[in-house]
mmCIF file of C-alpha atoms in Angstrom:
data_model
loop_
_atom_site.group_PDB
_atom_site.id
_atom_site.type_symbol
_atom_site.label_atom_id
_atom_site.label_comp_id
_atom_site.label_asym_id
_atom_site.label_seq_id
_atom_site.Cartn_x
_atom_site.Cartn_y
_atom_site.Cartn_z
ATOM 1 C CA MET A 1 -0.099 -0.026 0.004
ATOM 2 C CA GLY A 2 1.195 3.437 -0.851
ATOM 3 C CA ARG A 3 1.423 6.541 1.373
ATOM 4 C CA ASP A 4 -1.627 8.243 0.056
ATOM 5 C CA GLU A 5 -3.943 5.284 0.772
ATOM 6 C CA MET A 6 -6.980 5.794 2.856
ATOM 7 C CA LYS A 7 -8.377 3.425 5.412
ATOM 8 C CA ILE A 8 -12.235 3.638 5.971
ATOM 9 C CA ALA A 9 -13.571 2.257 9.227
ATOM 10 C CA ILE A 10 -17.349 1.704 9.507
ATOM 11 C CA GLY A 11 -18.457 1.618 13.067
ATOM 12 C CA ILE A 12 -21.524 -0.282 13.821
ATOM 13 C CA GLY A 13 -23.677 -0.340 17.119
ATOM 14 C CA CYS A 14 -26.832 -2.466 17.117
ATOM 15 C CA ARG A 15 -29.611 -3.854 19.081
ATOM 16 C CA LYS A 16 -29.867 -7.521 19.858
ATOM 17 C CA GLY A 17 -31.249 -9.496 16.943
ATOM 18 C CA CYS A 18 -30.838 -6.671 14.416
ATOM 19 C CA SER A 19 -31.443 -7.816 10.661
ATOM 20 C CA SER A 20 -28.669 -7.712 8.166
ATOM 21 C CA GLU A 21 -30.915 -5.743 5.820
ATOM 22 C CA ALA A 22 -31.271 -2.783 8.387
ATOM 23 C CA ILE A 23 -27.429 -2.764 8.878
ATOM 24 C CA VAL A 24 -26.677 -2.829 5.108
ATOM 25 C CA ALA A 25 -29.065 -0.124 4.487
ATOM 26 C CA LEU A 26 -27.543 2.174 7.303
ATOM 27 C CA VAL A 27 -24.217 1.460 6.296
ATOM 28 C CA ARG A 28 -24.786 2.436 2.530
ATOM 29 C CA ARG A 29 -26.719 5.486 3.764
ATOM 30 C CA ALA A 30 -23.620 6.539 5.972
ATOM 31 C CA LEU A 31 -21.210 5.841 3.141
ATOM 32 C CA GLU A 32 -22.972 7.915 0.872
ATOM 33 C CA ARG A 33 -23.207 10.736 3.437
ATOM 34 C CA ALA A 34 -19.386 10.441 3.832
ATOM 35 C CA GLY A 35 -18.877 10.845 0.196
ATOM 36 C CA PHE A 36 -18.487 7.220 -1.028
ATOM 37 C CA ASP A 37 -21.024 6.138 -3.708
ATOM 38 C CA GLY A 38 -20.260 2.429 -3.296
ATOM 39 C CA ALA A 39 -17.721 2.417 -6.139
ATOM 40 C CA GLN A 40 -14.475 0.615 -5.250
ATOM 41 C CA ARG A 41 -11.359 2.797 -5.132
ATOM 42 C CA GLU A 42 -8.032 1.414 -5.421
ATOM 43 C CA ASP A 43 -6.575 3.927 -2.712
ATOM 44 C CA THR A 44 -8.962 2.874 -0.079
ATOM 45 C CA THR A 45 -9.460 -0.063 2.212
ATOM 46 C CA ALA A 46 -12.549 -0.442 4.256
ATOM 47 C CA ALA A 47 -13.801 -2.678 7.122
ATOM 48 C CA ILE A 48 -16.623 -2.863 9.683
ATOM 49 C CA PHE A 49 -15.827 -2.528 13.356
ATOM 50 C CA THR A 50 -17.729 -3.074 16.373
ATOM 51 C CA HIS A 51 -17.623 -3.967 20.076
ATOM 52 C CA GLN A 52 -16.649 -7.521 20.934
ATOM 53 C CA ALA A 53 -19.878 -8.142 22.804
ATOM 54 C CA LYS A 54 -21.702 -8.138 19.402
ATOM 55 C CA ARG A 55 -19.901 -11.345 18.278
ATOM 56 C CA ILE A 56 -23.175 -13.342 18.870
ATOM 57 C CA GLU A 57 -25.139 -10.919 16.198
ATOM 58 C CA ALA A 58 -25.781 -12.974 13.132
ATOM 59 C CA GLY A 59 -27.081 -9.886 11.273
ATOM 60 C CA LEU A 60 -23.523 -8.443 11.576
ATOM 61 C CA PHE A 61 -21.888 -11.471 9.910
ATOM 62 C CA ALA A 62 -24.621 -11.556 7.165
ATOM 63 C CA ALA A 63 -24.221 -7.820 6.510
ATOM 64 C CA ALA A 64 -20.398 -7.946 6.318
ATOM 65 C CA ALA A 65 -20.650 -10.734 3.801
ATOM 66 C CA GLU A 66 -23.214 -8.972 1.672
ATOM 67 C CA LEU A 67 -21.208 -5.920 1.615
ATOM 68 C CA ALA A 68 -17.948 -7.974 1.026
ATOM 69 C CA LEU A 69 -16.035 -6.172 3.937
ATOM 70 C CA PRO A 70 -14.164 -7.746 6.921
ATOM 71 C CA LEU A 71 -15.766 -7.645 10.358
ATOM 72 C CA VAL A 72 -13.590 -6.927 13.150
ATOM 73 C CA PHE A 73 -14.446 -6.933 16.816
ATOM 74 C CA LEU A 74 -12.673 -4.536 19.188
ATOM 75 C CA ASP A 75 -12.150 -4.853 22.938
ATOM 76 C CA GLU A 76 -13.236 -2.372 25.537
ATOM 77 C CA GLU A 77 -9.703 -0.974 25.872
ATOM 78 C CA SER A 78 -9.505 -0.010 22.279
ATOM 79 C CA LEU A 79 -13.100 1.590 22.238
ATOM 80 C CA ARG A 80 -12.248 3.504 25.566
ATOM 81 C CA ALA A 81 -9.042 4.926 24.051
ATOM 82 C CA ALA A 82 -11.180 6.350 21.143
ATOM 83 C CA ALA A 83 -14.055 7.680 23.115
ATOM 84 C CA PRO A 84 -12.748 11.232 23.902
ATOM 85 C CA ARG A 85 -12.920 11.838 20.127
ATOM 86 C CA ALA A 86 -16.475 10.798 19.744
ATOM 87 C CA ALA A 87 -18.863 13.552 18.438
ATOM 88 C CA SER A 88 -22.064 12.271 20.049
ATOM 89 C CA LYS A 89 -23.265 10.525 23.074
ATOM 90 C CA SER A 90 -26.089 7.965 23.734
ATOM 91 C CA GLU A 91 -27.458 7.827 27.280
ATOM 92 C CA LYS A 92 -28.285 4.157 26.602
ATOM 93 C CA VAL A 93 -24.823 3.177 25.322
ATOM 94 C CA MET A 94 -23.392 5.126 28.382
ATOM 95 C CA ALA A 95 -25.435 3.114 30.831
ATOM 96 C CA LEU A 96 -24.713 -0.113 28.988
ATOM 97 C CA PHE A 97 -21.278 0.139 27.971
ATOM 98 C CA ASP A 98 -19.972 3.341 29.623
ATOM 99 C CA LEU A 99 -18.998 4.643 26.108
ATOM 100 C CA PRO A 100 -20.428 7.634 24.396
ATOM 101 C CA SER A 101 -21.129 5.768 21.111
ATOM 102 C CA ILE A 102 -20.358 2.177 20.028
ATOM 103 C CA ALA A 103 -20.470 3.269 16.351
ATOM 104 C CA GLU A 104 -18.403 6.332 16.651
ATOM 105 C CA THR A 105 -15.833 4.825 18.990
ATOM 106 C CA ALA A 106 -15.508 1.561 16.951
ATOM 107 C CA ALA A 107 -15.019 3.827 13.628
ATOM 108 C CA LEU A 108 -12.437 5.885 15.349
ATOM 109 C CA ALA A 109 -10.545 2.879 16.934
ATOM 110 C CA GLY A 110 -10.775 0.949 13.758
ATOM 111 C CA ALA A 111 -9.297 3.708 11.540
ATOM 112 C CA GLY A 112 -6.410 4.056 13.775
ATOM 113 C CA ALA A 113 -4.528 6.873 15.709
ATOM 114 C CA GLY A 114 -5.186 10.305 14.401
ATOM 115 C CA ALA A 115 -8.339 9.081 12.754
ATOM 116 C CA THR A 116 -11.236 11.634 12.082
ATOM 117 C CA LEU A 117 -14.974 11.227 11.722
ATOM 118 C CA LEU A 118 -16.179 11.509 8.175
ATOM 119 C CA ALA A 119 -19.650 10.925 9.075
ATOM 120 C CA PRO A 120 -20.797 11.072 12.820
ATOM 121 C CA ARG A 121 -23.380 8.511 14.256
ATOM 122 C CA ILE A 122 -26.594 8.055 12.436
ATOM 123 C CA SER A 123 -29.223 5.562 13.646
ATOM 124 C CA ALA A 124 -32.335 3.780 12.146
ATOM 125 C CA ALA A 125 -34.017 0.394 12.795
ATOM 126 C CA GLY A 126 -32.094 -0.359 15.692
ATOM 127 C CA VAL A 127 -28.824 0.233 14.082
ATOM 128 C CA SER A 128 -26.161 3.000 14.603
ATOM 129 C CA CYS A 129 -23.223 3.686 12.004
ATOM 130 C CA ALA A 130 -20.408 6.054 11.835
ATOM 131 C CA ILE A 131 -17.672 6.274 9.397
ATOM 132 C CA ALA A 132 -14.052 7.568 10.171
ATOM 133 C CA LYS A 133 -10.965 7.591 8.029
ATOM 134 C CA GLY A 134 -7.300 7.134 8.858
ATOM 135 C CA ALA A 135 -4.152 6.461 6.816
ATOM 136 C CA ALA A 136 -3.890 2.853 5.638
ATOM 137 C CA PRO A 137 -1.054 1.009 7.200
#
């Protein structure tokens, strides 16, 4: 990978039992909002990032397969390190995980040190999604 390549991290938070259709629809909407029209770019790598507690969510695995993107589960420590850079705060997520937003912290942690949000958290149908960018390794 060259120096000018970009890493796109798609952060996802979701309710238990969330459908892959809801996840895919919101990811596409968030990517469009962040300026990506779905066309593959040679200078960009992308993956879906979420909390390790979501490993049991079949909808996440199905959505990642449909979108042809890797699915990465992050530990609490990684999410907490990114928490100060989150742009929004969900009271429910604070109560459950002591994090401002699963979607935003996962996107920021997944994109790496110095990452910035391209699209802050949006939510629909039990899913939250945020997009962050960082330099590809």
